[in-house]
Structure formats: structure tokens, C-alpha cells
Coordinates of C-alpha atoms in Angstrom, one line a residue:
M238 CA 5.0 4.4 -22.0
F239 CA 5.7 6.1 -18.7
P240 CA 4.9 9.8 -17.9
C241 CA 7.7 12.2 -17.2
A242 CA 7.8 13.1 -13.5
A243 CA 8.9 16.6 -14.2
A244 CA 6.1 17.4 -16.7
P245 CA 3.3 19.7 -15.5
V246 CA 0.3 17.7 -14.5
S247 CA -3.3 18.4 -13.5
P248 CA -4.1 17.6 -9.9
L249 CA -7.1 15.6 -11.2
W250 CA -4.8 13.3 -13.1
A251 CA -2.7 12.7 -10.0
D252 CA -5.9 12.0 -7.9
A253 CA -7.3 9.7 -10.5
G254 CA -4.0 7.8 -10.5
L255 CA -4.2 7.3 -6.7
V256 CA -7.8 6.1 -6.9
Y257 CA -6.7 3.6 -9.6
C258 CA -4.0 2.4 -7.1
A259 CA -6.6 2.0 -4.4
V260 CA -9.0 0.0 -6.7
V261 CA -6.4 -2.4 -8.1
W262 CA -4.7 -3.0 -4.7
G263 CA -8.2 -3.6 -3.2
A264 CA -8.9 -6.2 -5.9
T265 CA -5.7 -8.2 -5.2
F266 CA -6.7 -9.5 -1.7
Y267 CA -9.2 -12.2 -2.9
M268 CA -7.0 -13.0 -5.9
V269 CA -3.9 -13.6 -3.8
K270 CA -5.9 -15.7 -1.4
D271 CA -7.1 -17.9 -4.2
A272 CA -3.6 -18.1 -5.7
L273 CA -2.1 -19.4 -2.4
S274 CA -3.7 -22.8 -3.1
G275 CA -1.0 -23.3 -5.8
V276 CA 2.0 -21.4 -4.5
D277 CA 3.9 -20.6 -1.3
P278 CA 3.2 -17.1 0.0
L279 CA 6.8 -16.0 0.1
A280 CA 7.5 -17.6 -3.3
L281 CA 4.5 -15.7 -4.6
V282 CA 6.0 -12.4 -3.4
A283 CA 9.4 -13.3 -5.0
H284 CA 7.9 -14.2 -8.4
R285 CA 5.6 -11.1 -8.3
F286 CA 8.3 -8.5 -7.7
L287 CA 11.1 -10.1 -9.8
L288 CA 8.7 -10.4 -12.7
S289 CA 7.7 -6.7 -12.2
A290 CA 11.4 -5.7 -12.2
L291 CA 12.0 -7.7 -15.4
M292 CA 9.1 -5.9 -17.1
L293 CA 10.3 -2.5 -16.1
A294 CA 14.0 -3.1 -16.8
P295 CA 14.0 -2.0 -20.5
W296 CA 12.9 1.5 -19.5
A297 CA 14.7 1.7 -16.2
L298 CA 18.1 0.7 -17.5
T299 CA 18.0 3.4 -20.2
R300 CA 17.4 6.2 -17.7
P301 CA 20.3 8.6 -16.9
A302 CA 19.6 8.1 -13.2
R303 CA 19.6 4.3 -13.4
A304 CA 22.5 3.9 -10.9
R305 CA 21.1 6.4 -8.4
H306 CA 18.7 6.0 -5.5
L307 CA 20.1 2.6 -4.4
K308 CA 20.1 3.6 -0.7
E309 CA 16.5 5.0 -0.9
S310 CA 15.4 2.0 -2.8
A311 CA 16.9 -0.4 -0.3
I312 CA 14.9 1.3 2.6
L313 CA 11.7 1.2 0.5
A314 CA 12.4 -2.4 -0.4
V315 CA 12.8 -3.5 3.2
L316 CA 9.4 -1.9 4.0
L317 CA 7.8 -3.4 0.9
F318 CA 9.1 -6.9 1.7
L319 CA 7.8 -6.7 5.3
L320 CA 4.5 -5.4 4.0
Y321 CA 3.9 -8.0 1.4
A322 CA 5.5 -11.0 3.2
T323 CA 3.3 -10.5 6.3
Q324 CA 0.2 -9.6 4.3
T325 CA 0.5 -12.6 1.9
V326 CA 1.3 -15.1 4.7
G327 CA -1.6 -13.6 6.7
L328 CA -4.0 -14.2 3.8
G329 CA -3.4 -17.9 4.3
Y330 CA -5.1 -17.7 7.7
T331 CA -7.7 -14.9 7.4
S332 CA -10.3 -13.7 5.0
A333 CA -9.6 -11.3 2.1
S334 CA -12.0 -8.8 3.5
N335 CA -10.4 -8.9 7.0
S336 CA -7.0 -8.6 5.5
G337 CA -8.0 -5.5 3.5
F338 CA -9.6 -3.7 6.4
I339 CA -6.7 -4.5 8.8
T340 CA -4.2 -3.4 6.2
G341 CA -6.2 -0.2 6.0
L342 CA -5.2 0.6 9.6
F343 CA -2.0 2.0 8.1
V344 CA -3.5 5.5 8.4
I345 CA -3.7 5.0 12.1
F346 CA 0.0 4.2 12.3
V347 CA 0.9 7.5 10.6
P348 CA 0.3 9.7 13.7
A349 CA 2.4 7.3 15.8
F350 CA 5.3 7.5 13.4
M351 CA 5.0 11.3 13.1
L352 CA 5.2 11.5 16.9
A353 CA 8.2 9.1 17.1
L354 CA 10.1 10.7 14.2
F355 CA 9.0 14.3 14.2
K356 CA 7.8 14.8 17.8
R357 CA 4.3 15.8 16.6
P358 CA 1.7 14.6 19.1
P359 CA -1.7 13.3 17.8
T360 CA -4.6 15.7 18.0
L361 CA -7.8 14.8 20.0
V362 CA -9.6 13.8 16.8
Q363 CA -6.7 11.5 15.9
W364 CA -7.0 9.8 19.4
I365 CA -10.7 9.4 18.8
S366 CA -10.0 8.0 15.4
S367 CA -7.6 5.5 16.8
A368 CA -10.2 4.4 19.4
L369 CA -12.8 4.0 16.6
A370 CA -10.3 1.9 14.6
L371 CA -9.6 -0.4 17.5
I372 CA -13.3 -0.9 18.1
G373 CA -13.7 -1.7 14.4
L374 CA -10.8 -4.1 14.5
W375 CA -12.4 -5.9 17.5
L376 CA -15.7 -6.3 15.6
L377 CA -13.9 -7.3 12.4
T378 CA -11.8 -10.1 14.0
G379 CA -14.2 -11.2 16.7
G380 CA -12.1 -9.9 19.6
I381 CA -9.1 -11.3 21.3
S382 CA -10.6 -14.7 22.0
T383 CA -11.1 -15.4 18.2
I384 CA -8.4 -13.3 16.6
N385 CA -6.2 -15.6 14.5
F386 CA -2.6 -15.6 13.4
G387 CA -3.5 -14.1 10.0
D388 CA -5.2 -11.1 11.5
A389 CA -2.3 -10.5 13.9
I390 CA 0.5 -10.7 11.3
T391 CA -1.5 -8.4 9.0
L392 CA -1.1 -5.6 11.6
V393 CA 2.6 -5.7 10.7
A394 CA 1.6 -5.1 7.1
A395 CA -0.4 -2.1 8.2
A396 CA 2.5 -0.6 10.1
T397 CA 5.0 -1.1 7.2
Y398 CA 2.4 0.3 4.8
A399 CA 2.5 3.6 6.7
G400 CA 6.3 3.6 6.8
H401 CA 6.5 3.0 3.0
L402 CA 4.0 5.8 2.3
L403 CA 5.9 8.3 4.4
A404 CA 9.3 7.2 3.0
T405 CA 8.0 7.4 -0.6
D406 CA 6.7 10.9 0.0
R407 CA 10.1 12.0 1.3
Y408 CA 12.0 10.6 -1.6
V409 CA 9.8 11.6 -4.5
R410 CA 9.7 15.1 -3.2
A411 CA 13.5 15.2 -3.2
D412 CA 13.3 14.7 -7.0
A413 CA 14.1 11.0 -7.1
D414 CA 13.2 9.4 -10.4
P415 CA 10.0 7.4 -9.7
L416 CA 10.7 4.9 -12.5
V417 CA 14.2 4.1 -11.2
L418 CA 13.0 4.1 -7.6
A419 CA 10.3 1.6 -8.5
F420 CA 12.7 -0.7 -10.5
H421 CA 15.3 -0.9 -7.8
Q422 CA 12.9 -1.6 -5.0
F423 CA 11.1 -4.2 -7.1
W424 CA 14.2 -6.4 -7.7
M425 CA 15.4 -5.8 -4.2
T426 CA 12.1 -6.9 -2.7
G427 CA 12.0 -9.9 -5.0
L428 CA 15.5 -11.0 -4.0
M429 CA 14.6 -10.6 -0.3
A430 CA 11.5 -12.8 -0.7
A431 CA 13.5 -15.3 -2.7
A432 CA 16.1 -15.5 0.0
A433 CA 13.5 -15.9 2.7
T434 CA 11.9 -18.7 0.6
G435 CA 15.1 -20.5 0.3
I436 CA 16.3 -20.1 3.9
T437 CA 13.0 -21.4 5.3
G438 CA 13.1 -24.4 2.9
R439 CA 9.9 -23.4 1.1
S440 CA 9.2 -24.4 -2.5
F441 CA 9.4 -21.9 -5.4
A442 CA 7.0 -24.1 -7.5
V443 CA 3.8 -22.7 -8.9
G444 CA 1.4 -25.6 -8.9
S445 CA -1.4 -24.4 -11.2
T446 CA -1.9 -22.4 -14.3
S447 CA -4.4 -20.3 -12.3
S448 CA -1.8 -19.3 -9.8
A449 CA 0.7 -18.6 -12.5
G450 CA -1.8 -16.3 -14.3
T451 CA -2.6 -14.5 -11.0
I452 CA 1.2 -13.9 -10.4
A453 CA 1.5 -12.5 -14.0
F454 CA -1.4 -10.1 -13.4
L455 CA -0.1 -9.1 -9.9
A456 CA 3.3 -8.3 -11.5
A457 CA 1.9 -6.3 -14.4
V458 CA -1.0 -4.3 -12.9
P459 CA -1.0 -3.9 -9.0
T460 CA 2.8 -3.9 -8.8
L461 CA 4.3 -2.5 -11.9
S462 CA 1.6 0.1 -12.9
A463 CA 0.2 0.9 -9.5
F464 CA 3.4 1.4 -7.6
F465 CA 4.9 3.5 -10.3
I466 CA 1.7 5.6 -10.6
Q467 CA 1.8 6.1 -6.8
M468 CA 5.3 7.4 -6.8
W469 CA 4.6 9.6 -9.8
A470 CA 1.3 11.0 -8.3
Q471 CA 2.9 11.7 -4.9
K472 CA 5.1 14.3 -6.5
F473 CA 1.9 16.4 -7.2
T474 CA -0.4 15.5 -4.3
Q475 CA -0.3 16.4 -0.6
P476 CA 0.5 13.5 1.7
I477 CA -2.8 14.1 3.6
K478 CA -4.7 13.7 0.4
V479 CA -2.8 10.6 -0.6
S480 CA -3.6 8.9 2.7
L481 CA -7.3 9.9 2.4
I482 CA -7.6 8.4 -1.1
F483 CA -5.7 5.2 -0.1
S484 CA -8.2 4.8 2.8
L485 CA -10.6 3.6 0.1
E486 CA -8.5 0.5 -0.5
P487 CA -10.1 -1.7 2.2
V488 CA -13.5 -0.7 0.9
F489 CA -12.6 -2.1 -2.5
A490 CA -11.0 -5.1 -0.9
A491 CA -14.2 -6.0 0.9
L492 CA -16.4 -5.3 -2.1
F493 CA -14.3 -7.6 -4.3
A494 CA -14.1 -10.3 -1.7
W495 CA -17.9 -10.3 -1.1
T496 CA -18.7 -10.3 -4.8
L497 CA -16.1 -11.8 -7.1
G498 CA -14.3 -13.6 -4.2
G499 CA -17.4 -15.3 -3.0
E500 CA -16.9 -14.6 0.7
D501 CA -19.9 -14.6 3.0
F502 CA -21.1 -11.1 4.0
V503 CA -21.1 -10.9 7.8
P504 CA -22.9 -7.7 9.1
A505 CA -20.8 -7.5 12.3
R506 CA -17.6 -7.6 10.3
A507 CA -18.9 -5.2 7.8
A508 CA -19.7 -2.8 10.7
G509 CA -16.2 -3.2 12.0
G510 CA -14.7 -2.5 8.7
G511 CA -17.0 0.5 8.3
L512 CA -15.7 1.9 11.6
I513 CA -12.1 1.5 10.5
V514 CA -12.8 3.3 7.3
A515 CA -14.6 6.1 9.2
A516 CA -11.7 6.4 11.6
M517 CA -9.2 6.6 8.8
M518 CA -11.1 9.3 7.0
A519 CA -11.8 11.3 10.2
G520 CA -8.2 11.2 11.2
E521 CA -7.1 12.5 7.8
L522 CA -9.8 15.1 7.5
S523 CA -8.9 16.5 10.9
K524 CA -5.4 17.4 9.5
L525 CA -6.9 19.7 6.9
D526 CA -6.7 23.4 7.6
L527 CA -10.1 24.6 6.3
L528 CA -8.9 28.2 6.2
K529 CA -6.1 27.3 3.9
G530 CA -8.5 25.1 2.0
R531 CA -10.7 28.1 1.2
R532 CA -7.6 29.8 -0.2
K533 CA -7.1 26.6 -2.3
E534 CA -3.7 25.8 -0.7
I535 CA -4.8 22.3 0.3
L536 CA -8.3 21.4 -1.0
P537 CA -8.8 20.9 -4.7
S538 CA -10.6 23.6 -6.7

């Protein structure tokens, strides 16, 4: 069922896998927002990740490395819990399109983390990209006077998204087993969400068959398949390229929200989202060394 991480793979397959991740994650924003009418957001995260871990268990528990990567998985799980807890709670207060675009600001957080952790200052283009993204966020949310709690808390999701991407890249390139890494972080994330649900006195109940169906879909497709494919593909793809491909996620989030999700299309918000996407892509493209690209060291053939 699952590809072997050590097997040779075409870069096109890895790229296609990452695009698949961006599409299915983009599709989840409006689905999660609809599901929140029948389930608490923290309970949804708990159900989603525990069910994903249960689905993956038959394969993960037979792997030779099944008892490894617990420390790495714990770090990834903390980031994943913060990402999905804040994003899911935020969806109860903001639109699916807003949530998708704000989450997409994760690429802008990457230079900040690189500066803090590796002492690499942002380039001029990255500063300009950050300014464009902030202008886009202002248009998207309506500015400080109208920004709501959901928009604000979703910024936490964007920051933890960046942290999870960088940490995943580090671990999979150190030859961690992607399947085992996915399994451990799924059950750990699920337990953290379950603990948070219980401690805050929230209900675990799922009040509608529609919400239950959405949770099952979220567990099987955007969580189980997409996160595993992400970790597998990152073994064969440069981090710059991964971020660039993932910057398409908010585009898909808005498209799904404005079509299948039935949200109103607001030109000003669309312009703000467009600025954020442009900023993300400009920031990532600025990191490419075109001379190396001509020698096919970075750019695909």
C-alpha cells in the first residue's frame, strides 16, 4: 500500500505528491467549517488524528523501526497539535477562504525561523515579500478594526505550519521512516487534542452523520494519505520547492470555499489573498540560484 522511502523515485512523482497534498489540504477548510456545526473543534482534531493512527497501525506496527523516532515524532506532534487546534478553532470564527490564505502565511514565517535558528538574515526580496503579505492580510481581514479572533488565532497555525515543515525536512533527510514518523505523530496529536478536550470540559460527541462522515474523510485522505505522502516526497525534493508547491494550498482553499463551500466572493478579500500568494511565491523564488538551476542542481529538467 505504501511506497518504500528508500526506493528510487522520479522527481515528477514527488512533485505530483506534494501538489496532491496542497489540493486536498485546501479542500478541507470549507469541509471542517461545515463539520463544526456538529462537533467541537478540539474533539474533531482528536477524532481525526486518532482514527488516522488506527488506520495506519496495521502497517506501522509491522515495520522494523516501529519503536524508533519517538522523540522526533513528539516534536512534530506538538507542532501538529498547535497547528490544527488553532486552525480548527479559528474556523469557527472566520471564513474558510480567510483561514486558507492566513494559514498560507507559513512561508513568510520560514525566513524568521531561519534567522532565529540558523542566523541567516532575510534578503531584500524576502523583506519585500513580507510587506506584501502583510498588506494582503490587511485587505483579507479588513484591517485591525475588523480583524476577528478566528483570523488572529489562525496566525498561530501559520507559524506552527512553518515549524512543522522545517522539522519534517530535517527528520526525513536523516533517514527517518516516514510511515513510522507519521503513525507516532498521529496518535500523539490525537491524544493531545483529546486531553485538551477533556481538560476544558468540552464534549467529544459528534452530533450529526454529516460531521461523522467529514471526520472519516479527513482521517483517511488529508491526514493519513497526505501527511505520509508529504514526508515521503520531502526525502526527494528540495525544501525551497516544497514550500513553493505548498503555497498553492490557500489558492485551492479559496476556490473550494467560493464554489463548493458557497461562500460569497469578495473582490477586496480575493485581492488580499492574491497578494499573499504572490508574496509567498516571490519569497521562495528569490531563494533559487538560477546559475545552479541552469546546471540542473535545483530546478527540474
